[in-house]
Short mmCIF file of N, CA and C and ligand atoms in Angstrom, two decimals:
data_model
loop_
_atom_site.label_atom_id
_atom_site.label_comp_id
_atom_site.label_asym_id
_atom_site.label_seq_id
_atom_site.Cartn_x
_atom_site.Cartn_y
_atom_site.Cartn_z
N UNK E 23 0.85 -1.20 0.00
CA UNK E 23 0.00 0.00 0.00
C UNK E 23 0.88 1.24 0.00
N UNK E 24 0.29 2.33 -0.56
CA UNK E 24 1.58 3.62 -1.04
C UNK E 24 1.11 4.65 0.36
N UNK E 25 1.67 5.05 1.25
CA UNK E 25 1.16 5.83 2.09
C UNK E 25 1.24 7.69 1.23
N UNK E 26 0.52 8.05 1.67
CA UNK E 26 0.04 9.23 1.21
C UNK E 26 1.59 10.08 1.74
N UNK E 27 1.88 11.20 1.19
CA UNK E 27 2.66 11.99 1.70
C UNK E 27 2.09 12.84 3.11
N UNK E 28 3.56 12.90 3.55
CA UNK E 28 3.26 13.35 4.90
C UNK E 28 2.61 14.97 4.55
N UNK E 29 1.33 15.26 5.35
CA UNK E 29 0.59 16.71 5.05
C UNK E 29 2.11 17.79 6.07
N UNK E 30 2.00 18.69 5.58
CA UNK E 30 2.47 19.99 7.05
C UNK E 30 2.22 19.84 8.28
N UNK E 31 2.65 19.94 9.33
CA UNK E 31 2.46 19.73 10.70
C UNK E 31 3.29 21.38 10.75
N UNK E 32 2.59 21.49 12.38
CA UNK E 32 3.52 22.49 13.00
C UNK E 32 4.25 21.99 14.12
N UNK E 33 5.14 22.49 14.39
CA UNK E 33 5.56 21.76 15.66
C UNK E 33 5.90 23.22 16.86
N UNK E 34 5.83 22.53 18.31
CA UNK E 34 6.27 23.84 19.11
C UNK E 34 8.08 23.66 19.71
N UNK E 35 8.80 24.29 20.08
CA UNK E 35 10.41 23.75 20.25
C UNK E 35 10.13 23.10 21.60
N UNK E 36 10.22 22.09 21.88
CA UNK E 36 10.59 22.08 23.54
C UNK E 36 11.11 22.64 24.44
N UNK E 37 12.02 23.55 23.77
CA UNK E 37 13.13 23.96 24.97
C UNK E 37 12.27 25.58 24.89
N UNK E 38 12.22 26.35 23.62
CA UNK E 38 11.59 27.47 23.99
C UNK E 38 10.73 27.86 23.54
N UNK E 39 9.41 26.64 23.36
CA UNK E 39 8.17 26.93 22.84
C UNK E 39 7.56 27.73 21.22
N UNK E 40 8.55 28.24 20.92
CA UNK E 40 8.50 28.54 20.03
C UNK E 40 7.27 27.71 18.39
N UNK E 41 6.21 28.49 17.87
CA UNK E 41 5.65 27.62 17.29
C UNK E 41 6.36 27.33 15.72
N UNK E 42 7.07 26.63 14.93
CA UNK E 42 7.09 26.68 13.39
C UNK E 42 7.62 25.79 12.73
N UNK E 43 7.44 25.47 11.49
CA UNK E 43 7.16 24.04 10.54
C UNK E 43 8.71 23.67 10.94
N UNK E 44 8.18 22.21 10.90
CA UNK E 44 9.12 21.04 10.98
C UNK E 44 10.82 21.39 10.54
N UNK E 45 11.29 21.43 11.15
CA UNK E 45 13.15 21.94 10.94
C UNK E 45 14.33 20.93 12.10
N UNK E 46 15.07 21.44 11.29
CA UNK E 46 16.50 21.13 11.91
C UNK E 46 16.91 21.31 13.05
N UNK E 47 16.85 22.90 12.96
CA UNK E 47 17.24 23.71 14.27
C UNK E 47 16.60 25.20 14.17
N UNK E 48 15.93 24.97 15.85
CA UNK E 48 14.97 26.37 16.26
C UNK E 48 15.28 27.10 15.86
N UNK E 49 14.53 27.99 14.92
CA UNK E 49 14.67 29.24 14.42
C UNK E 49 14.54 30.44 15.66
N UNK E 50 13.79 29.67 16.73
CA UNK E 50 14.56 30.92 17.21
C UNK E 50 15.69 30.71 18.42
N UNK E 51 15.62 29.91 19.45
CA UNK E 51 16.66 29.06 20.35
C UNK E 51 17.79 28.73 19.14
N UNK E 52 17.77 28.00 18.33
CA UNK E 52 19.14 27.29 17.79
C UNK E 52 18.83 25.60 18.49
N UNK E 53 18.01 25.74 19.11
CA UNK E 53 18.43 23.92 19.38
C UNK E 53 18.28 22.92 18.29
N UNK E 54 18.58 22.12 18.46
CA UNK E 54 18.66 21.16 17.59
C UNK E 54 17.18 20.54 17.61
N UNK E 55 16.56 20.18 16.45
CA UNK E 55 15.08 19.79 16.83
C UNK E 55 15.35 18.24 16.14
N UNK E 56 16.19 17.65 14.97
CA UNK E 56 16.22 16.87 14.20
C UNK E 56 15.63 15.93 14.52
N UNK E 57 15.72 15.10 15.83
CA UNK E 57 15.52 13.97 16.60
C UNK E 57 13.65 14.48 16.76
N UNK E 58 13.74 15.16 17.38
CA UNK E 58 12.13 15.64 18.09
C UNK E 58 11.34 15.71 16.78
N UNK E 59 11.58 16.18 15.72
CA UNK E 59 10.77 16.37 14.66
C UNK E 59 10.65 14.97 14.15
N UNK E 60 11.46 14.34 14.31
CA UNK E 60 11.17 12.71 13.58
C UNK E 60 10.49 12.40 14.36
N UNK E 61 10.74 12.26 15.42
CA UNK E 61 9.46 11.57 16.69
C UNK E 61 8.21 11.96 16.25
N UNK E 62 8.45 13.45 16.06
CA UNK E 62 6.43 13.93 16.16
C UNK E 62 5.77 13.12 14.83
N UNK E 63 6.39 13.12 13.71
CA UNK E 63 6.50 12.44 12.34
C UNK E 63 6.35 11.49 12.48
N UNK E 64 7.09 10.73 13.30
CA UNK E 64 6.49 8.86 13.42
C UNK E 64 5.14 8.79 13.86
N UNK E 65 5.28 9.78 14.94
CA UNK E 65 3.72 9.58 15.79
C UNK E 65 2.98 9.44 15.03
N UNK E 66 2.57 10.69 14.36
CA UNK E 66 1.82 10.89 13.43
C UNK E 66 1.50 9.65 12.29
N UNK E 67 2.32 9.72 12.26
CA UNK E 67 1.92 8.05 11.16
C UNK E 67 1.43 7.26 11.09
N UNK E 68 1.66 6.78 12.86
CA UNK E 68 1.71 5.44 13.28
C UNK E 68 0.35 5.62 14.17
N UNK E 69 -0.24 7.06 14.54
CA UNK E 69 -1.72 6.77 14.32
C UNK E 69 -2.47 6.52 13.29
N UNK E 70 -1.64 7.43 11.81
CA UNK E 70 -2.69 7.42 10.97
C UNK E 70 -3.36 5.43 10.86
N UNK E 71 -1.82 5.15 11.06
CA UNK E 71 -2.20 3.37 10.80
C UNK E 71 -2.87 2.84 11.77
N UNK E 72 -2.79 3.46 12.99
CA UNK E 72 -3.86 2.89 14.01
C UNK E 72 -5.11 2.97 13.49
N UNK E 73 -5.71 4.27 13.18
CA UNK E 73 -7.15 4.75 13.01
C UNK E 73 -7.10 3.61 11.78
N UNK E 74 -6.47 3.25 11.05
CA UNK E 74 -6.72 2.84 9.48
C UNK E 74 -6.28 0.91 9.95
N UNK E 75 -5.37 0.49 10.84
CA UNK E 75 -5.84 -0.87 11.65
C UNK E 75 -7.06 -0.95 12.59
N UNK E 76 -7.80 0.12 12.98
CA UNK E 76 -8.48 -0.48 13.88
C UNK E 76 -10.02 -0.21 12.70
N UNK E 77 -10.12 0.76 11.70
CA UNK E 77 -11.52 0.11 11.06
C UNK E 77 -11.50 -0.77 10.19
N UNK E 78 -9.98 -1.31 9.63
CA UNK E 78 -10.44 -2.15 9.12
C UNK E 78 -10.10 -3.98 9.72
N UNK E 79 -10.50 -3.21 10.98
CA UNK E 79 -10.16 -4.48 11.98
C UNK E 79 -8.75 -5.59 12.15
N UNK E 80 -7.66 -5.37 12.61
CA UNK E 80 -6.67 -5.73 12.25
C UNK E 80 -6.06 -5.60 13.11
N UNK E 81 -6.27 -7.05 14.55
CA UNK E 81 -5.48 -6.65 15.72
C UNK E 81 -4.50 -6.82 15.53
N UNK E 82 -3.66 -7.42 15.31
CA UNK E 82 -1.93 -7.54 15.34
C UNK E 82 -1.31 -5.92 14.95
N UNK E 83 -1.96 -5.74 14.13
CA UNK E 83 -1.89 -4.07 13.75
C UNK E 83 -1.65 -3.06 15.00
N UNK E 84 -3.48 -3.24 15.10
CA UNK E 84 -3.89 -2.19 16.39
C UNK E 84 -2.97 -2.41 17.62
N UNK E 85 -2.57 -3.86 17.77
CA UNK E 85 -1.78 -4.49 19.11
C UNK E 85 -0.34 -3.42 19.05
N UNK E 86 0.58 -3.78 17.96
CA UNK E 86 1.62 -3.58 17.61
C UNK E 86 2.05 -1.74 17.53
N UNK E 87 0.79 -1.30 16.86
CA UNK E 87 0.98 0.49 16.76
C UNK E 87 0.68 1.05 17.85
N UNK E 88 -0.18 0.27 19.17
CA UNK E 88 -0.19 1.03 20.30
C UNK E 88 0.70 0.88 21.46
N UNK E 89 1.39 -0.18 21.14
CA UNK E 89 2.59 -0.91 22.21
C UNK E 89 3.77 0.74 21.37
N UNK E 90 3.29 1.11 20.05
CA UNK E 90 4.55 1.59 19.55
C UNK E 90 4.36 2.94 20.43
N UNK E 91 2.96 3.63 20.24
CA UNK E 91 2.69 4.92 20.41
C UNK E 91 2.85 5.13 21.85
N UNK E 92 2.67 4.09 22.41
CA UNK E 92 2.96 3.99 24.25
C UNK E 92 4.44 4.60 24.41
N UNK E 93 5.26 3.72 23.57
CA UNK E 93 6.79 3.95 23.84
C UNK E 93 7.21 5.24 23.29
N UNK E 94 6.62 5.80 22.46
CA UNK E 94 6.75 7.05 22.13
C UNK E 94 6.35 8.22 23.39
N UNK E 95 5.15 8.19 24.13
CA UNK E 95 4.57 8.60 25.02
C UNK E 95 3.84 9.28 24.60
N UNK E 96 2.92 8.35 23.74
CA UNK E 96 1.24 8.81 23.28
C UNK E 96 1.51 9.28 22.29
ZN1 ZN S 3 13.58 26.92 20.42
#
């Protein structure tokens, strides 16, 4: 199955809240976001496949993407 391209997200910085699209490093802190932005990006995904394992019924799916999203921390 071809997953759709990822839409725009916004993201906020952790360190200084700051709100703006998915990057490298805080435009306005300088921190490094690289790691944090992939995280939010997996998340994201790995519900879309939840919502899309759980209607079309598919526990090993649903089992597997929420053991994932747990370890992520939701
Ligand atoms: Zn920042």
């Amino acid at each position: 199955m071809i997953e759709p391209a990822a839409d725009d997200f916004a993201i906020e910085c952790p360190v200084c809240r700051a709100g703006q699209s998915p990057r490298d490093i805080c435009r306005r802190c300088g921190a490094d976001l690289a790691l944090f932005v992939r995280a939010v990006a997996s998340r994201r995904t790995a519900r879309r496949r939840l919502e899309r394992a759980i209607m079309t019924g598919d526990p090993d799916a649903t089992a597997r993407l929420r053991s994932y999203l747990e370890w992520l921390g939701g």
